Coordinates of C-alpha atoms and ligand atoms in Angstrom, one line a residue:
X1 CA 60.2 67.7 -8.8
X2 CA 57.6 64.4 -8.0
X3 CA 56.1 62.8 -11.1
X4 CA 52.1 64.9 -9.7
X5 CA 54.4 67.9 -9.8
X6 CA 55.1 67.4 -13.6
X7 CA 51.5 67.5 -14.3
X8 CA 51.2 71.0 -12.4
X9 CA 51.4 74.8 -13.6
X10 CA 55.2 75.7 -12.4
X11 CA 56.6 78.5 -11.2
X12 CA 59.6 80.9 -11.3
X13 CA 62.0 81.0 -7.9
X14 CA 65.0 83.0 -8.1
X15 CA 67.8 84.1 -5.6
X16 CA 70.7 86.3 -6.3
X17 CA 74.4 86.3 -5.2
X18 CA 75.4 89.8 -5.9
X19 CA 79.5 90.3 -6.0
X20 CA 80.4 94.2 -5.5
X21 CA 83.7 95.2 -6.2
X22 CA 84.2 98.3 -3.5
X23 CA 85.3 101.1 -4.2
X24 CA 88.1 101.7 -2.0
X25 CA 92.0 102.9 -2.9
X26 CA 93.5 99.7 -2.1
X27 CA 93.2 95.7 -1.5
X28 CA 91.1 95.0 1.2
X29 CA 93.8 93.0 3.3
X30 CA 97.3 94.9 1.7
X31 CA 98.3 98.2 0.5
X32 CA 98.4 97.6 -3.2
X33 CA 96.1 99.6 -5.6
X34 CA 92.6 98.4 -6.1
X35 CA 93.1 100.8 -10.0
X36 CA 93.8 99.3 -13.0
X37 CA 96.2 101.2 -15.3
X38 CA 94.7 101.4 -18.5
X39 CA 97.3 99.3 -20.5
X40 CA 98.9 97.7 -17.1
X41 CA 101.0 94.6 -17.5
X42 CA 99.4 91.2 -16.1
X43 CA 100.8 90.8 -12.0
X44 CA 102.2 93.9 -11.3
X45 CA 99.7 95.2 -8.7
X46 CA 100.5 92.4 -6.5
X47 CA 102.7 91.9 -3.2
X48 CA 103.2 89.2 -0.8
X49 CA 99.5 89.1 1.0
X50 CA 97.5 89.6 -2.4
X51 CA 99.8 86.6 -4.0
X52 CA 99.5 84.7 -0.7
X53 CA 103.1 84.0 -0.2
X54 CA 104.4 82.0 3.1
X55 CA 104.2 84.1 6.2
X56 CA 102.7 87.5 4.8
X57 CA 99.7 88.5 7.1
X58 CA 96.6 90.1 6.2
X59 CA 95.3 94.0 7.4
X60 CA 91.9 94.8 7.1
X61 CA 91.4 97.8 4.9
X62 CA 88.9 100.6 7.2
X63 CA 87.8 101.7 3.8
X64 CA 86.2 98.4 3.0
X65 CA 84.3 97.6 6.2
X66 CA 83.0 101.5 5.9
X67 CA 81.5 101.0 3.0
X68 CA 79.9 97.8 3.9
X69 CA 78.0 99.3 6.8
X70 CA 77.2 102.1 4.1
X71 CA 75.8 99.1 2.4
X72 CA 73.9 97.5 5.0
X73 CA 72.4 101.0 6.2
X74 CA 71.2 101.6 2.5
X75 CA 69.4 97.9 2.4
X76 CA 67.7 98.5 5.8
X77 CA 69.9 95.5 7.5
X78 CA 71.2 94.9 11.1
X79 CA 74.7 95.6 11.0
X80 CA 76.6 93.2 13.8
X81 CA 78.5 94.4 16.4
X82 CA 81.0 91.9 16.2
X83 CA 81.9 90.5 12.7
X84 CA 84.7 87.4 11.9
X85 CA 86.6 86.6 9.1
X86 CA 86.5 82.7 7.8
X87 CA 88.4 80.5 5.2
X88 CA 86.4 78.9 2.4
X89 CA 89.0 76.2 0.9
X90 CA 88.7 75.1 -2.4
X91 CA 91.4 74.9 -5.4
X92 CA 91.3 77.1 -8.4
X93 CA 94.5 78.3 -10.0
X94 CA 93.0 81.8 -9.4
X95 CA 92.9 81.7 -5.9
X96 CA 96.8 81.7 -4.4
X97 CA 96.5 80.7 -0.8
X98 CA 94.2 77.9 -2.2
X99 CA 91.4 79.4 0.3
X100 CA 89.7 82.8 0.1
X101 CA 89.1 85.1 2.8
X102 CA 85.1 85.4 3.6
X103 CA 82.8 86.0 6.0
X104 CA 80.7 82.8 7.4
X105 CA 78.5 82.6 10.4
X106 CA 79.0 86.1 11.7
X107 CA 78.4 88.3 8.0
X108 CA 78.7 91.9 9.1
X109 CA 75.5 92.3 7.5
X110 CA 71.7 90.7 7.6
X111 CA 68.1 90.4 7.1
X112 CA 68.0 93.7 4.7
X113 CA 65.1 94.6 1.9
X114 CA 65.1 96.2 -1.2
X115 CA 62.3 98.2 -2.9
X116 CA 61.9 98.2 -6.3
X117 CA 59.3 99.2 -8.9
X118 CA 58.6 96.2 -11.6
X119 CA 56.3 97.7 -14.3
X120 CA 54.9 100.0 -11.6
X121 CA 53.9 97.7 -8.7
X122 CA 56.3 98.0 -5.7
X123 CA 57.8 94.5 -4.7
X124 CA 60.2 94.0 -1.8
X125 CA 63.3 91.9 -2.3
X126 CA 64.7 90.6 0.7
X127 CA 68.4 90.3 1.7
X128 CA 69.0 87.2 3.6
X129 CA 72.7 88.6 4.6
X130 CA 75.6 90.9 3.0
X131 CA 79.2 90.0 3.7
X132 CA 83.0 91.2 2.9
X133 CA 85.3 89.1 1.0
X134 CA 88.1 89.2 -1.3
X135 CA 88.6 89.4 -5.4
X136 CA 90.2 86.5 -6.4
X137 CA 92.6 87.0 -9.5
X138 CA 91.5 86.7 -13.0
X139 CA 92.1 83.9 -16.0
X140 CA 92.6 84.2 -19.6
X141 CA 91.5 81.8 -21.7
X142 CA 93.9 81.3 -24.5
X143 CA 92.6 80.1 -27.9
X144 CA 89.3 79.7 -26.7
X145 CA 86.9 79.8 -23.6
X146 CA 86.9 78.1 -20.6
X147 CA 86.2 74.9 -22.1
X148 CA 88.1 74.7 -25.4
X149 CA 91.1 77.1 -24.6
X150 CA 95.0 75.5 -25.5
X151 CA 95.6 77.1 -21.9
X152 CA 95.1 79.8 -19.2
X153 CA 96.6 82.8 -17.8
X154 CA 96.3 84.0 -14.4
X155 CA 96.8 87.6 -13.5
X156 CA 96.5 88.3 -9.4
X157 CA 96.3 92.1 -10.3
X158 CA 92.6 91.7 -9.1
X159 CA 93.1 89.1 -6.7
X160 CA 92.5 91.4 -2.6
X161 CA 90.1 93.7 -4.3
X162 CA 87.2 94.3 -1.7
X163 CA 84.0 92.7 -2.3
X164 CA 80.6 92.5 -1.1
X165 CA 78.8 89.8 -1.3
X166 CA 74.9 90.4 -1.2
X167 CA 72.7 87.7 -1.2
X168 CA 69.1 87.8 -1.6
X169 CA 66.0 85.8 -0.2
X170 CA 64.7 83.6 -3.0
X171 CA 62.0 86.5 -4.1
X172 CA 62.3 87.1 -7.8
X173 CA 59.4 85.1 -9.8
X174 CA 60.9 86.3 -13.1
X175 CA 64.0 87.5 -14.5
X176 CA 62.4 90.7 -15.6
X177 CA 62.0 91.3 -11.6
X178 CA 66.3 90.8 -11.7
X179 CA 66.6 93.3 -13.7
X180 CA 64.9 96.0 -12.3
X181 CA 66.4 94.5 -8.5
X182 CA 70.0 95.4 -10.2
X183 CA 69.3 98.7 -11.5
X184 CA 67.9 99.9 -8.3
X185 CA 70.7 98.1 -6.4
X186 CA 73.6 99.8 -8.7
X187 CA 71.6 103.1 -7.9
X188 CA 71.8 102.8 -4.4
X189 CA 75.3 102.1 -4.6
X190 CA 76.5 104.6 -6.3
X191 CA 74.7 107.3 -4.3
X192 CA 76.9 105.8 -1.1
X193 CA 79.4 106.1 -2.9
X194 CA 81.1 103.0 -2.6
X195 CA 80.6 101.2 -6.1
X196 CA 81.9 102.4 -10.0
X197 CA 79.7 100.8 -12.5
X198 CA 82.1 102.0 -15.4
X199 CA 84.5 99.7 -13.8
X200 CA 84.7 96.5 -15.8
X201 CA 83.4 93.5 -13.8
X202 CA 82.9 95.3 -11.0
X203 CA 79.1 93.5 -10.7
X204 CA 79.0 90.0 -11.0
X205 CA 76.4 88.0 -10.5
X206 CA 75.4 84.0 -9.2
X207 CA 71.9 83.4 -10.3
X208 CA 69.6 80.7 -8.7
X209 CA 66.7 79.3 -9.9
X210 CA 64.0 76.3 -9.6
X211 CA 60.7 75.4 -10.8
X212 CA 57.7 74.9 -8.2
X213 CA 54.7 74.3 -8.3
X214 CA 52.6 76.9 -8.8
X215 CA 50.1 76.6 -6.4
X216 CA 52.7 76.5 -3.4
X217 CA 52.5 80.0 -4.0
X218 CA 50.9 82.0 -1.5
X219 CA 48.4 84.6 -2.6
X220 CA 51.4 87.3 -1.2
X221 CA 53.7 85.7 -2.8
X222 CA 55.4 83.8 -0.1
X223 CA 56.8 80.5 -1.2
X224 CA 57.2 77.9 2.0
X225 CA 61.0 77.0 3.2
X226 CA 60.1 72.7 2.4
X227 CA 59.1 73.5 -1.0
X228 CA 61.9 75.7 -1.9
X229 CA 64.7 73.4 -0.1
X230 CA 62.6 70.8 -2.0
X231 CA 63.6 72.3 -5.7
X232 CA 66.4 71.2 -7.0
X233 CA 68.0 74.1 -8.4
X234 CA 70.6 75.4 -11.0
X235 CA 73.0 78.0 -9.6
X236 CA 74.2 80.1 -12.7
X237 CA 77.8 81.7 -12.9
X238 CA 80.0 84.6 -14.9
X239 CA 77.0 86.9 -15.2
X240 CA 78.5 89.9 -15.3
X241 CA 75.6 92.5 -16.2
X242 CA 71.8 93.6 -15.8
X243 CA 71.1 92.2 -19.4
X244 CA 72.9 88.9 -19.4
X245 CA 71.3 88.2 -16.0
X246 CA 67.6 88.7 -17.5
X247 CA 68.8 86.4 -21.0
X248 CA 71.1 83.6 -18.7
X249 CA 67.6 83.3 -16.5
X250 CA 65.1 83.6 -19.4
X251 CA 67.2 80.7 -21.2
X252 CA 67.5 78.5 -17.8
X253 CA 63.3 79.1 -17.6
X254 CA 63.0 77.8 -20.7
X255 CA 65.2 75.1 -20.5
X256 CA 64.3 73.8 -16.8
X257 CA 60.4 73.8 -17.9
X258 CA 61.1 71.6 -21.0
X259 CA 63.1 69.3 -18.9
X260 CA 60.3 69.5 -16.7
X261 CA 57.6 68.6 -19.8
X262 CA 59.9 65.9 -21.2
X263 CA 59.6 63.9 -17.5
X264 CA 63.2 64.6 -16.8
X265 CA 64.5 65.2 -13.9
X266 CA 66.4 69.0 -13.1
X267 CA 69.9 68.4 -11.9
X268 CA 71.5 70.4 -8.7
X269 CA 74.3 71.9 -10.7
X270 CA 76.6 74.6 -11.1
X271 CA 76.3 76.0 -14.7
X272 CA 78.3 78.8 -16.2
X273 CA 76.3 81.8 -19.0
X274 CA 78.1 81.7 -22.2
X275 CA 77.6 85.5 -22.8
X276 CA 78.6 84.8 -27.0
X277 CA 76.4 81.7 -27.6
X278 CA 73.8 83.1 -25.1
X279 CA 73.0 79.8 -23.4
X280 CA 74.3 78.1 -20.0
X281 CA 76.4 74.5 -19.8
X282 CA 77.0 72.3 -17.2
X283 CA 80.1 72.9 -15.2
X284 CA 79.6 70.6 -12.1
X285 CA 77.4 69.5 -9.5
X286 CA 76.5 72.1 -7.4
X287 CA 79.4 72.2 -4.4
X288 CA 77.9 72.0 -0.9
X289 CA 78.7 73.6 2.5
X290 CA 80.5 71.1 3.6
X291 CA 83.0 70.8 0.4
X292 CA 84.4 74.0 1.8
X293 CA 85.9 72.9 5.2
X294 CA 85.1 76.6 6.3
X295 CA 87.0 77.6 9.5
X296 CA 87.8 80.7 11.7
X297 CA 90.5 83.3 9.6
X298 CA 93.4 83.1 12.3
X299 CA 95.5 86.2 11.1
X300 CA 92.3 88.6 11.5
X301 CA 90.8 89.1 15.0
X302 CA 86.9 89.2 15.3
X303 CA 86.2 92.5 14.5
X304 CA 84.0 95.3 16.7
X305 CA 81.9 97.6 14.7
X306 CA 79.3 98.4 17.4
X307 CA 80.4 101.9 18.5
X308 CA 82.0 102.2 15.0
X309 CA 78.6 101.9 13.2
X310 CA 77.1 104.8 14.5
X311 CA 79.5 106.9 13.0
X312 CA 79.5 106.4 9.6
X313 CA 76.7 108.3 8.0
X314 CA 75.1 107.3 4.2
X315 CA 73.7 110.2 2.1
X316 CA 69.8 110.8 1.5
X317 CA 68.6 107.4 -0.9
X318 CA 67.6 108.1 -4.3
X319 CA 63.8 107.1 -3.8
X320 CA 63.5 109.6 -1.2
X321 CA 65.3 112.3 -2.8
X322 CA 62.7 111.6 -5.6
X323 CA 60.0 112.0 -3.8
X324 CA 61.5 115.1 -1.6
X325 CA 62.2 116.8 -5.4
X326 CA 58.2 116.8 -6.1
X327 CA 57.6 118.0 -2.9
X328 CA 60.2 120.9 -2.2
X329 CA 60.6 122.0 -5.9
X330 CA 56.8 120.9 -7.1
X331 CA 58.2 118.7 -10.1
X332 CA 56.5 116.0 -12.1
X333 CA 57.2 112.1 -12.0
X334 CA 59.6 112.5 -15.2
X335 CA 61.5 115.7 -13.8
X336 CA 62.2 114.2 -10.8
X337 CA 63.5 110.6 -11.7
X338 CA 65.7 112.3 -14.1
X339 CA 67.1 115.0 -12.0
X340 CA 68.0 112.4 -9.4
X341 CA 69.5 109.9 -11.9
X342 CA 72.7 109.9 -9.8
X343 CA 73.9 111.8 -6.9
X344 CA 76.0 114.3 -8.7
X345 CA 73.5 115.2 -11.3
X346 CA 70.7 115.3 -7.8
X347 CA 73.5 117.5 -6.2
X348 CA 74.0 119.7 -9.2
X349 CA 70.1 120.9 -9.7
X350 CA 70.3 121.7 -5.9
X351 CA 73.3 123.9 -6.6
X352 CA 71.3 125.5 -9.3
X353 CA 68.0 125.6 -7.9
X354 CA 69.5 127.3 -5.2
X355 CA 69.9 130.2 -7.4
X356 CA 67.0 130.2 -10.0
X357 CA 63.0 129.6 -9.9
X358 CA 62.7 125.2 -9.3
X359 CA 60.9 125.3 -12.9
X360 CA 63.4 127.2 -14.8
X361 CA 67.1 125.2 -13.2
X362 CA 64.7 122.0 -13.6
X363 CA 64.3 123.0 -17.6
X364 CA 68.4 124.0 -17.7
X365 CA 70.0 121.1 -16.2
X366 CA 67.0 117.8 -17.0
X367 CA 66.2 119.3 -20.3
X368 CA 68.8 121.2 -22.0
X369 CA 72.1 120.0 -20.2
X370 CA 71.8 116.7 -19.6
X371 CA 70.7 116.2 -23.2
X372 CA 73.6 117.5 -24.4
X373 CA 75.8 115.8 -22.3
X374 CA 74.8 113.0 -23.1
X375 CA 74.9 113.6 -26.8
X376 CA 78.6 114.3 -26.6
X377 CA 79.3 111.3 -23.9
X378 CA 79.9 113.4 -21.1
X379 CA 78.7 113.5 -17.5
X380 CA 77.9 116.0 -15.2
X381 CA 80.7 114.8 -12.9
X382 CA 82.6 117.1 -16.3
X383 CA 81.0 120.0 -15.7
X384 CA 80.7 120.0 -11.9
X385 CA 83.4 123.1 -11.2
X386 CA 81.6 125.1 -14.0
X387 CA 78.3 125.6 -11.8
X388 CA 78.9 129.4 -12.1
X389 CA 79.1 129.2 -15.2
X390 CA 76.7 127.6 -16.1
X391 CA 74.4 129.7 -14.0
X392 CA 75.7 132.7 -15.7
X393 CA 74.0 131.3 -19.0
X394 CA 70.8 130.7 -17.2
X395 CA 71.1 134.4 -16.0
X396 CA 72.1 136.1 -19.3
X397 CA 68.9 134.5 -20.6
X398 CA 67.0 135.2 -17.7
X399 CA 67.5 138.4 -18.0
X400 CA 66.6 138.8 -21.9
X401 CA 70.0 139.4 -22.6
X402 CA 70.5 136.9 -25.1
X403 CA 67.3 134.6 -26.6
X404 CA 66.7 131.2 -25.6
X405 CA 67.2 129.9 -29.1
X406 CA 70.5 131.1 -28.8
X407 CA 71.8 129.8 -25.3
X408 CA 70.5 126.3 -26.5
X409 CA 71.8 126.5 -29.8
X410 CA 74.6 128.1 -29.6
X411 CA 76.1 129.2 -26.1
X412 CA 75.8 125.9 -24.1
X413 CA 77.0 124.0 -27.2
X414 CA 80.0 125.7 -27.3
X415 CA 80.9 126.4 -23.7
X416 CA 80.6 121.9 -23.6
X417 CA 82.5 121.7 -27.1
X418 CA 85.2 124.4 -25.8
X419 CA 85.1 124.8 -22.4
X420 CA 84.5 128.4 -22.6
X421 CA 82.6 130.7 -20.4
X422 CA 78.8 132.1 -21.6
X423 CA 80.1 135.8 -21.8
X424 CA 82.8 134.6 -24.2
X425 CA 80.5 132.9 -26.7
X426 CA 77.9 135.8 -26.5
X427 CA 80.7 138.4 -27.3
X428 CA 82.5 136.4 -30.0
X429 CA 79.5 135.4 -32.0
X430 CA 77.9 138.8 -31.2
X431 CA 75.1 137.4 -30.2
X432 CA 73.4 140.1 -27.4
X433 CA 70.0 140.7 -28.1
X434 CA 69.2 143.4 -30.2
X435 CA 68.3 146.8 -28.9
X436 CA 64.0 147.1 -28.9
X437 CA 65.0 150.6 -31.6
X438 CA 66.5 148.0 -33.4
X439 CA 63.9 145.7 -33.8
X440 CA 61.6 147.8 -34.5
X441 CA 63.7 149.2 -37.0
X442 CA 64.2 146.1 -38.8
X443 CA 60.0 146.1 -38.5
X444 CA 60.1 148.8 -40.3
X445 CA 62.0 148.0 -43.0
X446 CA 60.6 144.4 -43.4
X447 CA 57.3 145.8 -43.7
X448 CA 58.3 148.6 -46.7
X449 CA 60.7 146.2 -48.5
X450 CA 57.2 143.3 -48.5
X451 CA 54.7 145.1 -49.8
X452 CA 53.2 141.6 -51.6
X453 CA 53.6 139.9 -48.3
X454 CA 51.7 142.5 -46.2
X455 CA 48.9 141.7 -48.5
X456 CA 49.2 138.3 -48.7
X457 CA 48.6 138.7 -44.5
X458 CA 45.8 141.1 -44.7
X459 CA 43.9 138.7 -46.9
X460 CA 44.2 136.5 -44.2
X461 CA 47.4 133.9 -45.5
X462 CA 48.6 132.5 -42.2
X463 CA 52.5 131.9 -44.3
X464 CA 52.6 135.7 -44.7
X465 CA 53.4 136.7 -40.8
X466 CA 55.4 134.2 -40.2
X467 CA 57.7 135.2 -43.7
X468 CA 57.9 138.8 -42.3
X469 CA 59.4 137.3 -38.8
X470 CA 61.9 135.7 -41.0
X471 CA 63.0 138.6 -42.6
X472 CA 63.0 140.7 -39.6
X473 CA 65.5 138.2 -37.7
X474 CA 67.4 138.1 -40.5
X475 CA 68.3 142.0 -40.7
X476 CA 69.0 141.6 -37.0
X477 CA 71.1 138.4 -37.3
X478 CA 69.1 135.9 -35.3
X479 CA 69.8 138.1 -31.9
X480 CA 65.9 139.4 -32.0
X481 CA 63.7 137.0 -29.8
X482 CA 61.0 135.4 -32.5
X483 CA 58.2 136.3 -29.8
X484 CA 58.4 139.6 -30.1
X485 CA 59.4 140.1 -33.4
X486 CA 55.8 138.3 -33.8
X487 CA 53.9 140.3 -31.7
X488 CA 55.3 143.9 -33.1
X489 CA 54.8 143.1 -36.5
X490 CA 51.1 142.0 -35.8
X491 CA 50.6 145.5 -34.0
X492 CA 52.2 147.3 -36.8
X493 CA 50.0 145.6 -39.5
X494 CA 46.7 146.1 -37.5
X495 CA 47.7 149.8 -37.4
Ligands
ADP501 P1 73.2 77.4 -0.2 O1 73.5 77.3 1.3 O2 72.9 76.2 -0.9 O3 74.2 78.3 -0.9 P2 71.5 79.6 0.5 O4 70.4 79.5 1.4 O5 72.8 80.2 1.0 O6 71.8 78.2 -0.2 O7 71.0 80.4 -0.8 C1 71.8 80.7 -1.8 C2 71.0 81.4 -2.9 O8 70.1 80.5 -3.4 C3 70.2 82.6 -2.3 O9 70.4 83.7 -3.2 C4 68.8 82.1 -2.3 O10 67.9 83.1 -2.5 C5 68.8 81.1 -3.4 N1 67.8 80.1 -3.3 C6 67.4 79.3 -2.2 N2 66.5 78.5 -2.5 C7 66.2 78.6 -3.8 C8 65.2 78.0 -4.8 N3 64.4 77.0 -4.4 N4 65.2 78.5 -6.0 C9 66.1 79.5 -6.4 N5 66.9 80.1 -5.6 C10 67.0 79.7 -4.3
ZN502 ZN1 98.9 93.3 -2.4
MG503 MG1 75.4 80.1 -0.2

């Protein structure tokens, strides 16, 4: 930043290293389980490669280079035909072989794009390159954090778990724009298939970001390559979700532009988010290329996906689902982002559409299903193997054989609460519709047992009718739909 630049409006440059954990059974170069236990000791998923002893050799794990090409096919990138493997030395007690297997000047993927939506207008992020690493192990900080702690802890059950490593074209102008760039990205990956958000730390985030000037902004946005290598910039570490990216950026925004305002000058450093205290600190100066003494990964032979490639197919994206779901089953904006939320929920409206009008399965599963799934905590991934079941409650009211209030209120309730089929609830809480004689019975009756409240509606007192339908679904226990009780009971009083 030059001493005019100070007296300029500034803008917002940021670019994202994205770390993936894949989903894959094991290690991406040994044979060991890439699943924690729940309550699993501290290095017992380990083995000679992962721990980096003497002489054990590395195996690539098919699994993980699959779903990287998944990746690269999702984010629209050339996927090489020959990929190598690299060292990247450095020391960290985390790291056993003291260098950590990576991909350098042959990534297996490059020059990708992202769409995403920021507050409605669509903005492309694009992906300078995508590349295959592994997990180093993980540190506890004893007593304290990373600066203050008595002493550390290292556990190498983590350490070989397969990572991709996305990294994005310095396009973001605002940490709101982050945000929405990792939602859509964690979208994408789970429709692949190849990414568990549940999992903890399995999306961690480097954040970069400088102040320019603001008119070296081009009127599309585009920012030229000597003004961004010009910015000295702060590369942010141990982000670890959507919302601490957006509150470790909006705190470095505020903090580089009131360096900025005081005259000084922004240092070219490494800084690590403390999530608790919610700001970042200084760790070091920012470690450069050549710190690294990358060179060629001996044990692993350069690697030919060309013919390999072709085969591995990637399911249909959720943004074009979306739009297919309006066209092919005519729903609204709302239906249609919610009904392709994930794959499996997407998947599961199919199933049911499949069967029933578009309108009525999108009512079932957006409306009624997913709300109370989500009110209990569940997924549809729990009720996947009870599609027929559950299209036996959409039949039963369907075909007026129990109301609507009731296979809300009741039946669905219960078959999530007890796993039970529709047919059971309905017979144990006898809740079949009533008979139309004995409806109109129960008219009947309602009407002679009321005689104040028939007046009341003849001289026109709207609380009359509806005090009548009351009574009438009481004699019939609830199991008389409220519509019709309605409607007879007007036709009989007109009489
Ligand atoms: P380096 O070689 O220094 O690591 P790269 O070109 O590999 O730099 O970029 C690393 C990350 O930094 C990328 O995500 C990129 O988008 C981002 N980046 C590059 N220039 C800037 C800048 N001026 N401000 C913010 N981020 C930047
Ligand atoms: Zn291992
Ligand atoms: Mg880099």
């Amino acid at each position: 930043m030059t001493a005019q630049a100070l007296q300029r409006d500034l803008a917002v440059v940021i670019g994202l290293e994205v770390h993936v954990q894949l989903e894959t059974d094991t290690k991406i170069f040994c044979s060991c389980s890439t699943e924690a236990a729940e309550d699993e000791e501290p290095n017992t998923r380990t083995c000679p490669v992962c721990l980096g002893l003497p002489g054990a050799l590395p195996v690539l794990n098919e699994g993980a280079v699959e779903a990287a090409v998944k990746i690269g096919k999702a984010l629209d990138a050339d996927v090489a035909e020959e990929t190598r493997f690299h060292r990247k030395n450095y020391y960290y007690p985390d790291l056993p072989k003291n260098f950590q297997i990576t991909q350098y000047d042959a990534p297996i993927c490059a020059d990708g794009a992202l769409e995403v939506s920021v507050e409605g207008e669509r903005r492309v992020v694009g992906i300078g390159r995508a590349h295959l690493e592994e997990d180093p192990g993980s540190l506890q900080h004893e007593g304290g954090n990373i600066e203050t702690a008595d002493y550390s802890l290292v556990n190498y059950n983590r350490a070989g778990t397969p990572l991709m490593e996305i990294v994005t074209e310095p396009d973001f102008r605002g940490p709101g724009e982050v945000r929405a760039f990792l939602a859509k990205l964690e979208e994408v990956l789970e429709y692949l298939g190849v990414f568990d958000a549940s999992r903890d730390g399995s999306l961690r985030i480097d954040a970069n970001i400088s102040l320019v000037p603001a008119d070296e902004v081009g009127e599309d946005g585009a920012i030229d390559e000597a003004t961004l290598a010009d910015a000295n910039r702060t590369e942010v570490k141990n982000i670890s979700s959507h919302k601490g990216a957006e509150q470790a950026l909006a705190y470095e925004v505020t903090r580089q532009k009131n360096a900025v305002k005081r005259g000084r000058e922004i240092a070219q450093e490494t800084r690590h988010w403390d999530e608790s205290r919610g700001i970042t600190v200084s760790m070091r100066s920012k470690e450069e290329e050549k710190d690294y003494r990358y060179f060629r990964e001996a044990d692993l032979p350069p690697l030919q996906v060309a013919d390999w490639k072709d085969e591995i197919s990637i399911p249909e994206l959720p943004d074009a689902r979306r739009e297919r779901f309006r066209e092919e089953y005519g729903l609204d904006a709302e239906a249609a982002s919610k009904l392709t939320s994930t794959k499996e929920v997407a998947d599961f409206f199919e199933d049911v559409a499949d069967r029933f009008d578009a309108d009525l399965a999108a009512t079932w599963v957006a409306d009624d299903l997913l709300g109370e799934l989500n009110y209990r905590d569940m997924a549809i991934a729990d009720v996947e193997d009870r599609l027929d079941e559950f299209a036996r409650l959409i039949e039963l009211v369907d075909s007026d054989e129990i109301t609507e209030k009731n296979a809300r209120e009741v039946v669905l309730r219960t078959m999530l609460d007890e796993g039970v089929d529709p047919d059971t609830v309905v017979d144990r809480e006898g809740l079949g519709k009533a008979g139309d004689e004995a409806v109109v019975a129960a008219v009947e009756e309602a009407i002679e047992e009321n005689p104040d409240a028939v007046e009341d509606y003849h001289a026109g007192e709207g609380g009359a009718l509806n005090f009548l339908v009351g009574q009438v679904m009481s004699k019939t226990g609830g199991s008389a739909d409220p519509g019709t009780v309605n409607g007879l009971l007007r036709e009989r009083l007109e009489d």
